[in-house]
Coordinates of C-alpha atoms in Angstrom, one line a residue:
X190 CA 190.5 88.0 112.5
X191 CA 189.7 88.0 116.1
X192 CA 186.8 87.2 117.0
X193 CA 183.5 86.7 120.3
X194 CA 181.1 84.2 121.0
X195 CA 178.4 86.1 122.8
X196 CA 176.0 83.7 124.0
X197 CA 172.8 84.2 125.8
X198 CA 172.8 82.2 129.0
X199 CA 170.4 79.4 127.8
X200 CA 173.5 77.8 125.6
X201 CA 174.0 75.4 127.9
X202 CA 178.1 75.5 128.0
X203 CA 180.3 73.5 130.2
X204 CA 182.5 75.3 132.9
X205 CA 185.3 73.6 130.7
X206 CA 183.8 75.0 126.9
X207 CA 183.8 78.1 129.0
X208 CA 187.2 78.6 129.6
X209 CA 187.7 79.1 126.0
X210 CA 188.7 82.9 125.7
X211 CA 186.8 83.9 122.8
X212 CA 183.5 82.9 124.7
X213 CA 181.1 84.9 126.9
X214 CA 177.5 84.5 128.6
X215 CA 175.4 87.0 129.1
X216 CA 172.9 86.3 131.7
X217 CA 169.2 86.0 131.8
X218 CA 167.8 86.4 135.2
X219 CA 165.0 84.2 137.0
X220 CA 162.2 85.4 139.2
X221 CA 160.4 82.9 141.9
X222 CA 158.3 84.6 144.0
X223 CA 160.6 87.4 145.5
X224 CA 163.9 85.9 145.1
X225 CA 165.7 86.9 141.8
X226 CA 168.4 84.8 140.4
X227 CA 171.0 85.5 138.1
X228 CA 172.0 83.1 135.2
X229 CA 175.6 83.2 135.4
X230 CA 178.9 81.9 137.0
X231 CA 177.4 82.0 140.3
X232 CA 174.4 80.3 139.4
X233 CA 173.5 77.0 141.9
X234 CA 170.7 74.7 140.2
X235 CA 169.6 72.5 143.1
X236 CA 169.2 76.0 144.8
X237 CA 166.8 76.8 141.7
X238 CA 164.5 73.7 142.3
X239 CA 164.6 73.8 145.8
X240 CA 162.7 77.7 145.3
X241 CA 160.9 76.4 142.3
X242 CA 159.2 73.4 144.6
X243 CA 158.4 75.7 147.6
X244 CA 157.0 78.3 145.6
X245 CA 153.4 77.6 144.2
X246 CA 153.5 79.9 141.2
X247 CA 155.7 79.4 137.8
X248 CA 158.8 81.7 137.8
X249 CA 159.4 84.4 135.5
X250 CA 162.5 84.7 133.1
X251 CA 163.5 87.8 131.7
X252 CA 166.3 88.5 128.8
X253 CA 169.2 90.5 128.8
X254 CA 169.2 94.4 127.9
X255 CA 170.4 95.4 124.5
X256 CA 173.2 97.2 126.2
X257 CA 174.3 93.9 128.4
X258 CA 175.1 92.4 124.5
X259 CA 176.7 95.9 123.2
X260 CA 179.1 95.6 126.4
X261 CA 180.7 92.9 124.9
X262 CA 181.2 93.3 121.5
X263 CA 184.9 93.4 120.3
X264 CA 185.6 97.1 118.2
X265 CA 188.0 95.3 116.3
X266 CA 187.0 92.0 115.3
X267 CA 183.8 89.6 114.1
X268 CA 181.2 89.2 117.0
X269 CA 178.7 86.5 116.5
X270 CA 175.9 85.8 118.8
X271 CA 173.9 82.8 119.9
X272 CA 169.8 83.7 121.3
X273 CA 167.0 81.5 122.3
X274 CA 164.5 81.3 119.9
X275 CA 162.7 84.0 119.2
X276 CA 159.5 82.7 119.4
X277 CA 160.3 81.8 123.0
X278 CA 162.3 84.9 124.3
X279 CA 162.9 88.5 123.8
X280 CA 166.6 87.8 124.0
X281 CA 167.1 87.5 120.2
X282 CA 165.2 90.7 119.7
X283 CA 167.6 92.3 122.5
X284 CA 170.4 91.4 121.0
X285 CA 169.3 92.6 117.1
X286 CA 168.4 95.6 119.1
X287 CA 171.9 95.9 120.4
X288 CA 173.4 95.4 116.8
X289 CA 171.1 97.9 115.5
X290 CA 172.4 100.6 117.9
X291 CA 175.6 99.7 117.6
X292 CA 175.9 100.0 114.1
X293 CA 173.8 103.4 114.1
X294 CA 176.6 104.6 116.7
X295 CA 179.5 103.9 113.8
X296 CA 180.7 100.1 115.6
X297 CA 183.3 99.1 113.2
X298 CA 183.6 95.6 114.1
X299 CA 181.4 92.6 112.5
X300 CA 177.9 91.2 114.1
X301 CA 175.5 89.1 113.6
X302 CA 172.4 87.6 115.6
X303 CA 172.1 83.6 115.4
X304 CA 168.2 82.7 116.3
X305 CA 168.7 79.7 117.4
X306 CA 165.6 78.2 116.7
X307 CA 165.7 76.2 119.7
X308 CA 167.3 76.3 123.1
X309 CA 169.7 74.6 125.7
X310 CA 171.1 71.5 123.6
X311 CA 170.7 73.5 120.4
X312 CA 172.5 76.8 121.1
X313 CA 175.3 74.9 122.2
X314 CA 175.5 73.1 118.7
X315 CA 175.2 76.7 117.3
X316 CA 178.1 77.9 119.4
X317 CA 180.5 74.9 119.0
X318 CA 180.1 75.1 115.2
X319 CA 180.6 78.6 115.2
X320 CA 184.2 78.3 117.0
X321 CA 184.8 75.3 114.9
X322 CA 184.2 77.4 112.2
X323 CA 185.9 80.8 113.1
X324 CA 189.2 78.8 115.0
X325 CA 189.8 77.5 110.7
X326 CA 189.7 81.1 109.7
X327 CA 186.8 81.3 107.6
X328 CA 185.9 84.5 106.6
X329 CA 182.5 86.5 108.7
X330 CA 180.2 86.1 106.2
X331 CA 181.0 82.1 105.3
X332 CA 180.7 81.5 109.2
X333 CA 177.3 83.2 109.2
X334 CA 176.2 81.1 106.0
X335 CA 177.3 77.8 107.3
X336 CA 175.9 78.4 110.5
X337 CA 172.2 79.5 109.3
X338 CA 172.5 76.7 106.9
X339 CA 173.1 74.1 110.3
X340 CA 170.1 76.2 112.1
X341 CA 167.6 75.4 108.9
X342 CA 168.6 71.4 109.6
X343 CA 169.0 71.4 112.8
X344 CA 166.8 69.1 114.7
X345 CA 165.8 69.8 118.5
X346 CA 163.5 66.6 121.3
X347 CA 163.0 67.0 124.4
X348 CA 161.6 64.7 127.7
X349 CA 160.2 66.6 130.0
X350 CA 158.9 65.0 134.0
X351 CA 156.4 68.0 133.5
X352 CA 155.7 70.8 131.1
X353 CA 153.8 73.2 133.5
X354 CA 156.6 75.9 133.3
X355 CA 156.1 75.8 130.1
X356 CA 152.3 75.7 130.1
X357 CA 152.2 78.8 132.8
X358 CA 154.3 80.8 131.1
X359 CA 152.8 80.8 127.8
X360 CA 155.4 78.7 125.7
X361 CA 152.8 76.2 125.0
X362 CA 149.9 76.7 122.2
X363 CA 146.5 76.3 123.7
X364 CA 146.0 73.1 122.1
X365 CA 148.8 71.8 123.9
X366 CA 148.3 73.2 126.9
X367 CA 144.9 71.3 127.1
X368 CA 146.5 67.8 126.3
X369 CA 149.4 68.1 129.1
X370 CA 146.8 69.1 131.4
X371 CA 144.5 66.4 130.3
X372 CA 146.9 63.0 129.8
X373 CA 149.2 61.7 132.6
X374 CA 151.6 60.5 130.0
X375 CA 155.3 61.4 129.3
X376 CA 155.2 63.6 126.1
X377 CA 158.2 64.0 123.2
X378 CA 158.2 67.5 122.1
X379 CA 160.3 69.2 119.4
X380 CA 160.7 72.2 117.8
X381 CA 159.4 73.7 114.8
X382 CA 161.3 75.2 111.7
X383 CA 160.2 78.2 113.2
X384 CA 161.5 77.4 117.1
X385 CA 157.8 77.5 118.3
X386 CA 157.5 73.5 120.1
X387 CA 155.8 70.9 118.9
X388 CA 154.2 67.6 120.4
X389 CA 155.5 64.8 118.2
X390 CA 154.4 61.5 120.2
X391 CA 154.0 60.4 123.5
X392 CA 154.5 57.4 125.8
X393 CA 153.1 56.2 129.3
X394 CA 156.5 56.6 131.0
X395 CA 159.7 58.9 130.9
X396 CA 162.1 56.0 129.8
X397 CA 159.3 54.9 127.7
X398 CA 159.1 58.1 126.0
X399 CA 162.7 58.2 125.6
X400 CA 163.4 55.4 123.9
X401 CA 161.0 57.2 121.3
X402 CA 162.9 60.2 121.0
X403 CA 166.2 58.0 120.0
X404 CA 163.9 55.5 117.4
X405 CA 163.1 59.1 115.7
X406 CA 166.8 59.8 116.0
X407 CA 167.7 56.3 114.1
X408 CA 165.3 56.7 111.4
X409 CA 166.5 60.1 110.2
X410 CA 169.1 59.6 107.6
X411 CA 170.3 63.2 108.3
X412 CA 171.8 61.9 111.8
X413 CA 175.0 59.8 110.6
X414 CA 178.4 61.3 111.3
X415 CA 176.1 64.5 113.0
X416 CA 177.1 66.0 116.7
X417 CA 174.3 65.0 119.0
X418 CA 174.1 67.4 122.4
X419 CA 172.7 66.0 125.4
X420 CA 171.4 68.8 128.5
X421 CA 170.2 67.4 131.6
X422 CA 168.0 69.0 134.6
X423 CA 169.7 67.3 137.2
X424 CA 169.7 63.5 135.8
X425 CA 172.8 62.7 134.9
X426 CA 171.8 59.1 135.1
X427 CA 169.2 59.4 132.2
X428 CA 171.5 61.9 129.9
X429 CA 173.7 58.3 130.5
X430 CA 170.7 55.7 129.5
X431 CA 170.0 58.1 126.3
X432 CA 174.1 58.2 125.9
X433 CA 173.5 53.8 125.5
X434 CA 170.4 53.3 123.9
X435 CA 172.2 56.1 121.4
X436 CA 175.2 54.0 120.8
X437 CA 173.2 51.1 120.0
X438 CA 171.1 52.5 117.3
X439 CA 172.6 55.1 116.3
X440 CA 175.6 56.1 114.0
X441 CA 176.0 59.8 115.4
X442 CA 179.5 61.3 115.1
X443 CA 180.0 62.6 118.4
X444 CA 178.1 63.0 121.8
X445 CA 178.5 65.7 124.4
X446 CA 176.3 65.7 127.1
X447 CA 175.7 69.1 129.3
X448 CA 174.1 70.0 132.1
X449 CA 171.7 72.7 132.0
X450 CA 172.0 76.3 133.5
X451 CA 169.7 78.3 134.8
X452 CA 166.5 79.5 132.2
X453 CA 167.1 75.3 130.7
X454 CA 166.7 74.0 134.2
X455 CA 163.3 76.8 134.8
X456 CA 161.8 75.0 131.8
X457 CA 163.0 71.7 131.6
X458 CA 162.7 70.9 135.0
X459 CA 164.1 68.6 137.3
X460 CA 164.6 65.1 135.2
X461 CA 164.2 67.0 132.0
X462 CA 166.4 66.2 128.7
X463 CA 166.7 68.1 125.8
X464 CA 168.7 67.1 122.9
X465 CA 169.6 68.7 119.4
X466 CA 172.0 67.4 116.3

């Protein structure tokens, strides 16, 4: 059956996974200061840091409209979609809002609404295993089990140079927000079961810090033969130095690393890795 990959511009695609014709973004848009940006095709990322350092204040992301997801649902096929977590956006309740209405409007064609759970690195594993997935031909409602089954498992770290996006727009418990504002160390976060983010350890420096991130990676026995995703703010370089250290203590699969788009790079922030298998 045909099917559409709708993904919410925080899955962190390459221009090449892109190009696959089953596959559309729908964009998020940024605010800094008076300037709005729009997380699509025409987004430019050093443009977004260059604003992000001259303006003093934290941007401002806001999701997409229910209707922006209803515009492209396919009629006459299966149409799965791919959110932030919910816990961190109002995209994923956009989108179920869009389902909702379509369905009450007598849409024949299939949906359903992936919470990620996570963000950047992660959505894109949820997105590749969905093609994987729908390209074989399994049935609508075996994709959607398989894939909700990956999100329960699915692991998400990140490295951040600094989380005060994070901190100023409220994605950050109190608790936390008092230890990043407190401790001039490099901290490895993660998130929860439930996509809210967790601080997991912490080290005196980013590579430091990293090479934490892939010793927790090494001593999960869920990793072997897993896809790991790698999205960079702008640091190639260290998606590369994770890329070794990886390959020398790990027994992964497969590796893809991405660069982030637009709502990754707000929060992750120049230097910034996040990674999910």
């Amino acid at each position: 059956m045909t099917y559409r990959l709708i993904c919410d511009s925080c899955t962190d695609l390459t221009a090449e996974m892109l190009q696959e014709p089953h596959t559309v973004k729908v964009p998020l848009t940024i605010q800094v200061g008076p300037e709005t940006v729009v997380d699509d095709e025409n987004f430019r990322q050093k443009e977004l840091l260059q604003k992000m350092r001259a303006w003093p204040d934290a941007p401002k992301t806001a999701c997409p409209s229910p209707a922006a997801y209803m515009k492209q649902f396919l009629d006459d096929g299966d149409n799965y979609i791919v959110t932030l977590s919910g816990r961190l956006s109002g995209s994923y309740n956009a989108a179920v809002q869009a389902k909702t209405i379509y369905q009450d409007e007598g849409g024949k064609g299939n949906v359903h609404v992936f919470n990620s759970r996570s963000a950047s690195s992660g959505q894109v594993q949820v997105a590749l295993l969905i093609r994987e997935l729908a390209d074989s031909g399994l049935p609508f409602g075996q994709v959607v089990e398989q894939v909700e089954t990956f999100i329960d498992r699915m692991k998400t770290l990140f490295v951040l140079e600094t989380l005060d996006n994070l901190r100023k727009n409220g994605r950050l418990t109190k608790v936390q927000s008092l230890v990043t504002g407190a401790l001039r160390v490099k901290l490895l976060m993660g998130a929860t079961r439930e996509g809210e983010i967790e601080k997991l350890s912490q080290g005196l420096s980013i590579r430091q810090t990293l090479a934490r991130m892939v010793s927790r990676m090494a001593e999960d026995a869920d990793h072997a033969g897993r896809r790991l995703v790698i999205a960079h703010c702008n640091c190639p370089e260290r998606a590369e130095h994770v890329l070794e250290m990886v390959r020398q203590r790990c027994q992964f699969g497969e590796v893809q690393i991405v660069p982030t788009s637009g709502i990754a790079t707000v929060y992750a922030n120049d230097g910034g890795i996040v990674t999910a298998y």
